[in-house]
CSV table of N, CA, C and O in Angstrom, one decimal:
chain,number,residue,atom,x,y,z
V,1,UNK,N,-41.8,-27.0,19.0
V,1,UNK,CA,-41.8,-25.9,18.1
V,1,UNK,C,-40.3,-25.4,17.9
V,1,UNK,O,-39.4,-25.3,18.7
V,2,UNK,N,-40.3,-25.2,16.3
V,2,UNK,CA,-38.2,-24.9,16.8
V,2,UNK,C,-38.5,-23.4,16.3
V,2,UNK,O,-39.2,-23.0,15.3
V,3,UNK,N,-37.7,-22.7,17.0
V,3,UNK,CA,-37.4,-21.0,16.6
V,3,UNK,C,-36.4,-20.8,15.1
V,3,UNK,O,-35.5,-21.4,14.6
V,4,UNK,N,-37.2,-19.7,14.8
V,4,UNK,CA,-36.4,-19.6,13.5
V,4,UNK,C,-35.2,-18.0,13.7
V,4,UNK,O,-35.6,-16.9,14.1
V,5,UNK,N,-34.6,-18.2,13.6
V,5,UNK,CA,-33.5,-17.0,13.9
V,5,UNK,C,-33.3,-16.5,12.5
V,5,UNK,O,-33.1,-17.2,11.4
V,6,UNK,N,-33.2,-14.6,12.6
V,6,UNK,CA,-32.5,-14.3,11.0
V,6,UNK,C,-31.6,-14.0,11.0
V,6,UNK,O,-31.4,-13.7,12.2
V,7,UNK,N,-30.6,-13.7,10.3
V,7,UNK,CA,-29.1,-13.4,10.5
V,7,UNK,C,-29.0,-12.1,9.8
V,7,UNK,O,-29.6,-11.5,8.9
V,8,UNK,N,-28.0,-11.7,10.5
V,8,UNK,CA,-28.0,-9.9,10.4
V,8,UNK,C,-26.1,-9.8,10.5
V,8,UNK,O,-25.2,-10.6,10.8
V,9,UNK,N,-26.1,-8.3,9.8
V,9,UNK,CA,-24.6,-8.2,9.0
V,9,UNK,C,-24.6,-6.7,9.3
V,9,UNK,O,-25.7,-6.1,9.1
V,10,UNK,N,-23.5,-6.1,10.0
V,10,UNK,CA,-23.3,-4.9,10.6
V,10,UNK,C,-21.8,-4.7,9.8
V,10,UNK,O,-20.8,-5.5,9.7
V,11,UNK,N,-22.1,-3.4,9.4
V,11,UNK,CA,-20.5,-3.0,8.9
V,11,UNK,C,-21.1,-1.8,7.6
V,11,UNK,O,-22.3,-1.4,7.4
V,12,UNK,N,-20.0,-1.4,7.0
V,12,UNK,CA,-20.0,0.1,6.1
V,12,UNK,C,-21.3,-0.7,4.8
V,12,UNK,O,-21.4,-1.9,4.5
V,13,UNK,N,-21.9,0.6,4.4
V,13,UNK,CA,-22.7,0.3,3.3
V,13,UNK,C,-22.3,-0.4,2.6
V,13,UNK,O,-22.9,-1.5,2.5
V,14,UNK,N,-21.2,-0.3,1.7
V,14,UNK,CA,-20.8,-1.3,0.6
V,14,UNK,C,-20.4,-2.6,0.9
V,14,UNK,O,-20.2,-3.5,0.1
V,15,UNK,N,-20.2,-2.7,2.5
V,15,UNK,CA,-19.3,-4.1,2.4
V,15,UNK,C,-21.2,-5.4,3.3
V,15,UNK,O,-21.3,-6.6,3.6
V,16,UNK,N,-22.0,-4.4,3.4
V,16,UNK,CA,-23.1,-5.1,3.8
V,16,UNK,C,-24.1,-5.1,2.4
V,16,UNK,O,-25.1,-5.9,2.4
V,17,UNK,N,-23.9,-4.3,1.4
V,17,UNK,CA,-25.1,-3.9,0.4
V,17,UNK,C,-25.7,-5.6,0.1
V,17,UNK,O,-26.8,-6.1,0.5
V,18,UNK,N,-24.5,-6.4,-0.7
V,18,UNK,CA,-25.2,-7.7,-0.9
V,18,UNK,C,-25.8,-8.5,-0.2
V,18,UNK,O,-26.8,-9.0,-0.7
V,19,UNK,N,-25.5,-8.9,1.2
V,19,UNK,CA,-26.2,-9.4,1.8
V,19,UNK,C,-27.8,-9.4,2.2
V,19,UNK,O,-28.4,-10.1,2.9
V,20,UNK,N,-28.0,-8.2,1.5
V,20,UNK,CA,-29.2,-7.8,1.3
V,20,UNK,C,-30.2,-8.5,0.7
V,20,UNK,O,-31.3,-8.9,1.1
V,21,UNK,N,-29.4,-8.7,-0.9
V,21,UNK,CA,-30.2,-9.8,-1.4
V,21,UNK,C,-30.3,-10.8,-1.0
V,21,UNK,O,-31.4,-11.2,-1.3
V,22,UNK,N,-29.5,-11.6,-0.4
V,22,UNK,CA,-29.9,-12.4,0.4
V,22,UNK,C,-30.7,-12.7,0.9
V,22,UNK,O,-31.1,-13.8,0.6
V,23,UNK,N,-31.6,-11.6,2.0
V,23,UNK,CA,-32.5,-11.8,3.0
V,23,UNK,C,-31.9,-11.3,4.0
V,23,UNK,O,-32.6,-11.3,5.0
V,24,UNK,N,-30.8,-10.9,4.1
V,24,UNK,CA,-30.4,-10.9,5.9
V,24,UNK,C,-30.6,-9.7,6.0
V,24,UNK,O,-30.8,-9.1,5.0
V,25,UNK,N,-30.6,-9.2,7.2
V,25,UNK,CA,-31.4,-8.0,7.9
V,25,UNK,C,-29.8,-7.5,8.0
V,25,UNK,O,-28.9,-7.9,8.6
V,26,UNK,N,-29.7,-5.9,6.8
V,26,UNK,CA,-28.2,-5.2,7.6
V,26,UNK,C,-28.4,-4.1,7.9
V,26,UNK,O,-29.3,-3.4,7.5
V,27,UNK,N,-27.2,-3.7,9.0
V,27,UNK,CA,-27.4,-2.6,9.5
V,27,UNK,C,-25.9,-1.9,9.1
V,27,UNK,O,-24.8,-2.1,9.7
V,28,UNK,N,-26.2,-0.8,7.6
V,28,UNK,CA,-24.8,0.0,7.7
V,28,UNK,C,-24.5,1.0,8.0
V,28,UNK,O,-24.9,2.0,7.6
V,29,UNK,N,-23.4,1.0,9.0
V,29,UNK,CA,-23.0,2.1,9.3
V,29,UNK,C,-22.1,2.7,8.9
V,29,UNK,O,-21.3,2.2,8.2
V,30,UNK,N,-22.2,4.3,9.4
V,30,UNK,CA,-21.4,5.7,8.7
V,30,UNK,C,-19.5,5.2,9.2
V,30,UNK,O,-18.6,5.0,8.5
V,31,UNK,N,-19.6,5.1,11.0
V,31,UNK,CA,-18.4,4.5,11.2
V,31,UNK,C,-18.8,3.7,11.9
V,31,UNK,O,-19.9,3.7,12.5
V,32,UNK,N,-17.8,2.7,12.0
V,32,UNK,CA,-17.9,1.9,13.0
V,32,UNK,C,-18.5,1.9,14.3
V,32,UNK,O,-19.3,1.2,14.8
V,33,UNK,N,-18.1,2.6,14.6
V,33,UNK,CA,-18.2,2.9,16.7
V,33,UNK,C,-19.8,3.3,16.5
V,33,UNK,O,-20.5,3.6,17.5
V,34,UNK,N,-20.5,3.3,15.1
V,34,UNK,CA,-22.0,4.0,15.5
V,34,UNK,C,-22.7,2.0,15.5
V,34,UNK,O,-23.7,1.6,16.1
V,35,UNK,N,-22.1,1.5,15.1
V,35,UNK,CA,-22.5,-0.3,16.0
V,35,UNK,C,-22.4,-0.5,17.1
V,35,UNK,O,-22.5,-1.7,17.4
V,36,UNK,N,-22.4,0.2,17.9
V,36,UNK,CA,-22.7,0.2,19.6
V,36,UNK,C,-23.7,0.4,19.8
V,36,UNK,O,-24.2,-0.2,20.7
V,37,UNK,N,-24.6,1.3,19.1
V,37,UNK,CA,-26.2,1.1,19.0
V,37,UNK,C,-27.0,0.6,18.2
V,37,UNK,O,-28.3,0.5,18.3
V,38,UNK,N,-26.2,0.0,17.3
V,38,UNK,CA,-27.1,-1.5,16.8
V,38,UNK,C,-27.0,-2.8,17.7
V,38,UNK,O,-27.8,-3.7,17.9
V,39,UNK,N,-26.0,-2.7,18.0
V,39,UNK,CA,-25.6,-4.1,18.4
V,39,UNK,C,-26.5,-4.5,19.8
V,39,UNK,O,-26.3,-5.7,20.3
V,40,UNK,N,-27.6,-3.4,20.3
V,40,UNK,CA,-28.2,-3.9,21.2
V,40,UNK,C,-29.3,-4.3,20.8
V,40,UNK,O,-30.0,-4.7,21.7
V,41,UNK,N,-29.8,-4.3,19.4
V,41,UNK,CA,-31.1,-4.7,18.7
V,41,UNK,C,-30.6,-6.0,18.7
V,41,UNK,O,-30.9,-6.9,19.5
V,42,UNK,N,-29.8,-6.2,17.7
V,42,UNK,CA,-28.7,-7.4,17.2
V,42,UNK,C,-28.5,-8.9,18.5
V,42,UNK,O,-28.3,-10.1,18.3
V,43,UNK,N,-28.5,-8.4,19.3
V,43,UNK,CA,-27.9,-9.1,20.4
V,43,UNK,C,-28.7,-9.5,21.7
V,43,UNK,O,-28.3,-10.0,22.8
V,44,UNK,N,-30.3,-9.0,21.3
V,44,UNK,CA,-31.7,-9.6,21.9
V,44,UNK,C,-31.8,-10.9,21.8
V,44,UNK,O,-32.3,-11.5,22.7
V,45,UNK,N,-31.2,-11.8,20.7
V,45,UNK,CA,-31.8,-13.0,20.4
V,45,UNK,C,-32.8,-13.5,19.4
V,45,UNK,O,-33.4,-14.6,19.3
V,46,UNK,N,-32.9,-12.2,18.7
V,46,UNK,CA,-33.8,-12.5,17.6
V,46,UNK,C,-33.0,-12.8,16.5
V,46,UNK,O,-33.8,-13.4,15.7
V,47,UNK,N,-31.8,-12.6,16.0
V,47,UNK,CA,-30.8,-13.3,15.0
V,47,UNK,C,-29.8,-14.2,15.6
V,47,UNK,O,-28.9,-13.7,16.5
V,48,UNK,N,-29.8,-15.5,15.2
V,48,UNK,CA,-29.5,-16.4,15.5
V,48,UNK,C,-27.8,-16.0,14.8
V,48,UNK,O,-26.9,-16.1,15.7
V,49,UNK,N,-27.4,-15.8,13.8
V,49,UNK,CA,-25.9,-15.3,13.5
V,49,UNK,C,-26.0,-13.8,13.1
V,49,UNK,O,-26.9,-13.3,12.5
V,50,UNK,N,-24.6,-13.3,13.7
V,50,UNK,CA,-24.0,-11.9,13.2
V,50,UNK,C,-23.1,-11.7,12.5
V,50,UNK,O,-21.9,-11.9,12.9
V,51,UNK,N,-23.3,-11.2,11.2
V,51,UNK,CA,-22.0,-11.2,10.5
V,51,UNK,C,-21.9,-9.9,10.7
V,51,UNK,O,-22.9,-9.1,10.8
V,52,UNK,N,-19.6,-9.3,11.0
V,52,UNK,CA,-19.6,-8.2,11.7
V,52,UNK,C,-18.2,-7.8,11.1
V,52,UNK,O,-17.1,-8.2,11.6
V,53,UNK,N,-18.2,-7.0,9.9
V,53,UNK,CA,-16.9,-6.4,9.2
V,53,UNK,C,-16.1,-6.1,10.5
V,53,UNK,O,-16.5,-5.7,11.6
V,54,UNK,N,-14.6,-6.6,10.0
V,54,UNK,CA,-13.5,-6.6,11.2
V,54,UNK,C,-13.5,-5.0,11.5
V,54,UNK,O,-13.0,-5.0,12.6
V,55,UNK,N,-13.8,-3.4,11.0
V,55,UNK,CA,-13.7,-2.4,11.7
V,55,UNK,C,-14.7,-2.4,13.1
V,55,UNK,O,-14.7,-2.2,14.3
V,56,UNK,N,-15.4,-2.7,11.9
V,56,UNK,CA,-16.7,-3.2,13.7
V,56,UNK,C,-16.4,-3.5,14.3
V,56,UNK,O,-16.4,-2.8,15.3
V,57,UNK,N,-15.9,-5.0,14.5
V,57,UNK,CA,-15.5,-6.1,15.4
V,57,UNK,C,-14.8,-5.1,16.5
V,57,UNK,O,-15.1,-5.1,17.7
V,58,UNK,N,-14.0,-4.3,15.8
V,58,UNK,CA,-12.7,-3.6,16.4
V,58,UNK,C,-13.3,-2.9,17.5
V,58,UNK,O,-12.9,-3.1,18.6
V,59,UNK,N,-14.7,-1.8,17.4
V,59,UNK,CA,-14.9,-1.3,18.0
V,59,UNK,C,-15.9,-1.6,19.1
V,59,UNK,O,-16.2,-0.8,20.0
V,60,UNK,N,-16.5,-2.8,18.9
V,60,UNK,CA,-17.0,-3.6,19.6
V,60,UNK,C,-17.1,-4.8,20.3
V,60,UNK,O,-18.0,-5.3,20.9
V,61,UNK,N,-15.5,-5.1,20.1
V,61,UNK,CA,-15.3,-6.5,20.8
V,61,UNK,C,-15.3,-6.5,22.0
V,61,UNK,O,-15.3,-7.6,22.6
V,62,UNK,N,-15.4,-5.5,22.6
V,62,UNK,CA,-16.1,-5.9,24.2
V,62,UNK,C,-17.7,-6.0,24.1
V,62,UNK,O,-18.1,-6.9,24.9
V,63,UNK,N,-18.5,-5.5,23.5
V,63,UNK,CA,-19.8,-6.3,23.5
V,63,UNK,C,-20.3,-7.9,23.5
V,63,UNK,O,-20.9,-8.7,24.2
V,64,UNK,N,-19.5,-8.0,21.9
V,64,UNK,CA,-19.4,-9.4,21.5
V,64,UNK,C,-18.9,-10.1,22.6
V,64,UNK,O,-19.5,-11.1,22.8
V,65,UNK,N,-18.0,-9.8,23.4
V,65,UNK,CA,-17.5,-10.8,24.4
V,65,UNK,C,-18.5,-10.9,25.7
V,65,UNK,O,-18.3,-11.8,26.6
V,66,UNK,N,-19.3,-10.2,25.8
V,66,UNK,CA,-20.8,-10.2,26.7
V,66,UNK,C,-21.3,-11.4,26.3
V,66,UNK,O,-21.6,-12.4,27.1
V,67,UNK,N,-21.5,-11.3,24.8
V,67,UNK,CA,-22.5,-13.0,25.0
V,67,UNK,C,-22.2,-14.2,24.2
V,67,UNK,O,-22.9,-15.1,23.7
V,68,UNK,N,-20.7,-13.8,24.2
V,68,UNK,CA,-20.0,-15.3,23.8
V,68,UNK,C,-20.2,-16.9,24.3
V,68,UNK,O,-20.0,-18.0,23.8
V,69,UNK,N,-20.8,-16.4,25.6
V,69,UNK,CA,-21.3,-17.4,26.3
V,69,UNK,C,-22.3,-17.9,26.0
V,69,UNK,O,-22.3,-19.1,26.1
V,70,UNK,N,-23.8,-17.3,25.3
V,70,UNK,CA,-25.1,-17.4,24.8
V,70,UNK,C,-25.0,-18.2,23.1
V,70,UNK,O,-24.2,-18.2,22.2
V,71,UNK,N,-26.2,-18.7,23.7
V,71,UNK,CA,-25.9,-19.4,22.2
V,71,UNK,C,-26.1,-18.8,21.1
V,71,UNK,O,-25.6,-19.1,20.0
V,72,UNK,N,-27.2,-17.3,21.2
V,72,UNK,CA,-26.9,-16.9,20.3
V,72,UNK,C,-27.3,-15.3,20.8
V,72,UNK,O,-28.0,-15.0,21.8
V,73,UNK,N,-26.7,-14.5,20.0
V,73,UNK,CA,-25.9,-14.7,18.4
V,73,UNK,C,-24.9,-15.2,18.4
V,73,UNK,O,-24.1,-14.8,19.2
V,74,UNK,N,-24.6,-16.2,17.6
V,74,UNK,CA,-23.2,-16.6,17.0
V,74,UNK,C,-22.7,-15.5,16.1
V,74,UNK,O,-23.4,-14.9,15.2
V,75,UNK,N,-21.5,-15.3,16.4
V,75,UNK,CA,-20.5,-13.6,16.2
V,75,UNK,C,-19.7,-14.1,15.2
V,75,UNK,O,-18.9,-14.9,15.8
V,76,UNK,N,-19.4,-14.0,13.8
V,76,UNK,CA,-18.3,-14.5,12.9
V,76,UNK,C,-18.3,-12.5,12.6
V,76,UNK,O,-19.1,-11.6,12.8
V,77,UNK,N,-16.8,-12.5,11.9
V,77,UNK,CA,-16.1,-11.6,11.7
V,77,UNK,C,-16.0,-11.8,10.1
V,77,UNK,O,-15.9,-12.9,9.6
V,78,UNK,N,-16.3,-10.5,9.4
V,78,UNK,CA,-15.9,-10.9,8.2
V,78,UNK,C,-15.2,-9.3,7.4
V,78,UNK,O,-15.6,-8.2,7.7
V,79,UNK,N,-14.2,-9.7,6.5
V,79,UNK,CA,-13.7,-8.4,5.9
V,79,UNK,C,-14.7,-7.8,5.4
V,79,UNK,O,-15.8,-8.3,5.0
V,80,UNK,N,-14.4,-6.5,5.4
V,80,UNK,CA,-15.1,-5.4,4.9
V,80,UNK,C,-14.6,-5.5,3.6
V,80,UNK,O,-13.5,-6.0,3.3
V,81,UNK,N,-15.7,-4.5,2.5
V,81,UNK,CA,-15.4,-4.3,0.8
V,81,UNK,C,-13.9,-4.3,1.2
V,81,UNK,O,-13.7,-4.2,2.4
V,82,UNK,N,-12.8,-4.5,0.3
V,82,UNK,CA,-11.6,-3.5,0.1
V,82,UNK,C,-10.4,-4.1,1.3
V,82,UNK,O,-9.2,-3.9,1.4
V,83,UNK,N,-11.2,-5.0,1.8
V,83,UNK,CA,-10.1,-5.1,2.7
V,83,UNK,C,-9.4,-6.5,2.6
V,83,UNK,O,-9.9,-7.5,2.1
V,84,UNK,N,-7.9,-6.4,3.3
V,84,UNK,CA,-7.0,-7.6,3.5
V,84,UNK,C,-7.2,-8.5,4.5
V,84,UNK,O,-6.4,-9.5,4.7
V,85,UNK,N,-8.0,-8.3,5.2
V,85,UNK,CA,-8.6,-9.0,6.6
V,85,UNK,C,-7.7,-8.9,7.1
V,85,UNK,O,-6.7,-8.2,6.6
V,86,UNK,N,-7.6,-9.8,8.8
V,86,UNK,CA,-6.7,-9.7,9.4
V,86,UNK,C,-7.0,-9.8,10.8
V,86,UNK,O,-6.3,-10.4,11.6
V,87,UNK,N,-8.6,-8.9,11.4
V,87,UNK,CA,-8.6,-9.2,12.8
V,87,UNK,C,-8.9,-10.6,12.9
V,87,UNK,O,-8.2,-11.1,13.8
V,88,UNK,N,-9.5,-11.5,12.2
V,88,UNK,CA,-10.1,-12.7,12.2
V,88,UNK,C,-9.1,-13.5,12.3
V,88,UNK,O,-9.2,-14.4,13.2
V,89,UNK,N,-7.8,-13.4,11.4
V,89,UNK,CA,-7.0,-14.4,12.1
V,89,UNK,C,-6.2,-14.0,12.9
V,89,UNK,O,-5.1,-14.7,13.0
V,90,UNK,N,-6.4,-13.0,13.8
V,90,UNK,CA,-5.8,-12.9,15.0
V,90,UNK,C,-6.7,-13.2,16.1
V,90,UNK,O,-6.3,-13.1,17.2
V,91,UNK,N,-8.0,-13.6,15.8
V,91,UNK,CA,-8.9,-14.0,16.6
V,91,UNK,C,-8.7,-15.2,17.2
V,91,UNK,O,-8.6,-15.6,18.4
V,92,UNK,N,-8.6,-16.0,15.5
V,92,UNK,CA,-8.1,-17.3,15.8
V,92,UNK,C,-6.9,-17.7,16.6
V,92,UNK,O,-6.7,-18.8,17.0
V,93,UNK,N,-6.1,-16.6,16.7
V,93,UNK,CA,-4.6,-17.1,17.3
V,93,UNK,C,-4.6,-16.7,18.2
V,93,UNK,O,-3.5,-16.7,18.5
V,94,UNK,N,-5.4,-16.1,19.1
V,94,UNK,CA,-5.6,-15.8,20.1
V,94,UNK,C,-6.6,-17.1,21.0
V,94,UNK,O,-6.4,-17.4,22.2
V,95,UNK,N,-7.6,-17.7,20.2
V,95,UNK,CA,-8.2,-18.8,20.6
V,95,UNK,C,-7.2,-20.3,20.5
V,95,UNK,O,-7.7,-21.4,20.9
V,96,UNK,N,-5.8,-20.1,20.1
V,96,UNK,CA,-5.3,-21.3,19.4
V,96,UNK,C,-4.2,-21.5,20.9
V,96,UNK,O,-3.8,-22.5,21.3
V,97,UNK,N,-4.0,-20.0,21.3
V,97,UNK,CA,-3.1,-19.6,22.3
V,97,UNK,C,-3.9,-20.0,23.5
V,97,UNK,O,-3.3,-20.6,24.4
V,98,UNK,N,-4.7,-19.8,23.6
V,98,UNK,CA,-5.6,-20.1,25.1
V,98,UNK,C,-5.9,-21.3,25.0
V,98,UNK,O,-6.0,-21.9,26.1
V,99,UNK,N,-6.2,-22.1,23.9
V,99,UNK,CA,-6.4,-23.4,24.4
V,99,UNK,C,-5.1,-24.3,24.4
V,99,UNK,O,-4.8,-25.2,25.1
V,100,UNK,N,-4.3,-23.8,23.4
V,100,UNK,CA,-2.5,-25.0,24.3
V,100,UNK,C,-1.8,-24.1,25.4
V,100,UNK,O,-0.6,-24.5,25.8
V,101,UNK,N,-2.4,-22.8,26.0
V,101,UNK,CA,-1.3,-22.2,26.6
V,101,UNK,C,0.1,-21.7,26.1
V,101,UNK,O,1.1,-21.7,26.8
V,102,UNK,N,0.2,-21.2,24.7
V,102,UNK,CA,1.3,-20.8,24.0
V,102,UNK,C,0.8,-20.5,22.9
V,102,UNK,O,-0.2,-21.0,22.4
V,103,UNK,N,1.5,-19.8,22.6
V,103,UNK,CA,1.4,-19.1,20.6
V,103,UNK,C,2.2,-20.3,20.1
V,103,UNK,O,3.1,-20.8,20.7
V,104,UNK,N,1.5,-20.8,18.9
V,104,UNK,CA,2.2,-20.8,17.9
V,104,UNK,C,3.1,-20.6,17.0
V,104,UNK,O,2.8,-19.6,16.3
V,105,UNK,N,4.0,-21.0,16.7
V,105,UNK,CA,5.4,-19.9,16.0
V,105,UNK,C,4.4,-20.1,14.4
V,105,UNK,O,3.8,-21.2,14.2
V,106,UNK,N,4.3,-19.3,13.6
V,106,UNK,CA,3.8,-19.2,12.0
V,106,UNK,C,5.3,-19.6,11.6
V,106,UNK,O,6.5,-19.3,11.9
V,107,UNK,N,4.6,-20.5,10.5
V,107,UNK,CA,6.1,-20.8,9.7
V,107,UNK,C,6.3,-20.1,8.2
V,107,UNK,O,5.6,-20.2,7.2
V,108,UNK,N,7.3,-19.4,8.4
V,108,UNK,CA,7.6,-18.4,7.1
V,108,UNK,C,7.6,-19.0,5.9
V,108,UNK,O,8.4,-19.9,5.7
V,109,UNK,N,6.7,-18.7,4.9
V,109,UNK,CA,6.5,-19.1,3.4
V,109,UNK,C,7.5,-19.0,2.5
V,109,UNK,O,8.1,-17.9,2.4
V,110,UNK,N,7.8,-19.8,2.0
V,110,UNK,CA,9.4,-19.8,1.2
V,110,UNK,C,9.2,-19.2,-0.4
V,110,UNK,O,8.8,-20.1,-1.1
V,111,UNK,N,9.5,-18.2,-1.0
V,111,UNK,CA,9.1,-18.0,-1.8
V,111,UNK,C,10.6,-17.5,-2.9
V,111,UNK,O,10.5,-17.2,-4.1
């Protein structure tokens, strides 16, 4: 029998509204830091991915790092409405740093 997982999207009203139509189950919050009490519905095992506006992320990346180990939820980071992103690819460069043991130098865009 294979389990079916739904995927759920935590972050400010406008930047979760669409996902709505979708199907995915969202939970929007007023601020961020009020995702510390969703995130324990979220993080039972009953949604197989979390999509998680980077203010969120911010206020809860010590949760997320609880069950990074578990296969699920799978935790992707995504900009909120309005935003330039930014935790996400510091996520990455943080994951890029731990696995060669060194940062990266970014190479400056010539314009």
């Amino acid at each position: 029998m294979t389990a079916t997982h739904r995927i759920a999207v935590i972050g400010d009203g406008t930047s979760v509204a669409g996902f709505r139509l979708l199907g995915f189950a969202t939970f929007g919050v007023e601020h961020p830091t009020d995702a510390r009490e969703v995130w324990e519905e979220v993080s039972r095992g009953d949604y197989g991915a979390v999509f998680v506006t980077e203010p969120v992320y911010a206020e809860i990346e010590d949760l997320v790092a609880e069950v990074a180990d578990r296969p699920v939820p799978a935790v992707t980071v995504i900009p909120s409405a309005g935003s330039t992103g930014g935790v996400g690819a510091a996520k990455l460069d943080r994951a890029i740093e731990r696995a060669l043991g060194t940062a990266v130098p970014q190479k400056e865009e010539e314009g």
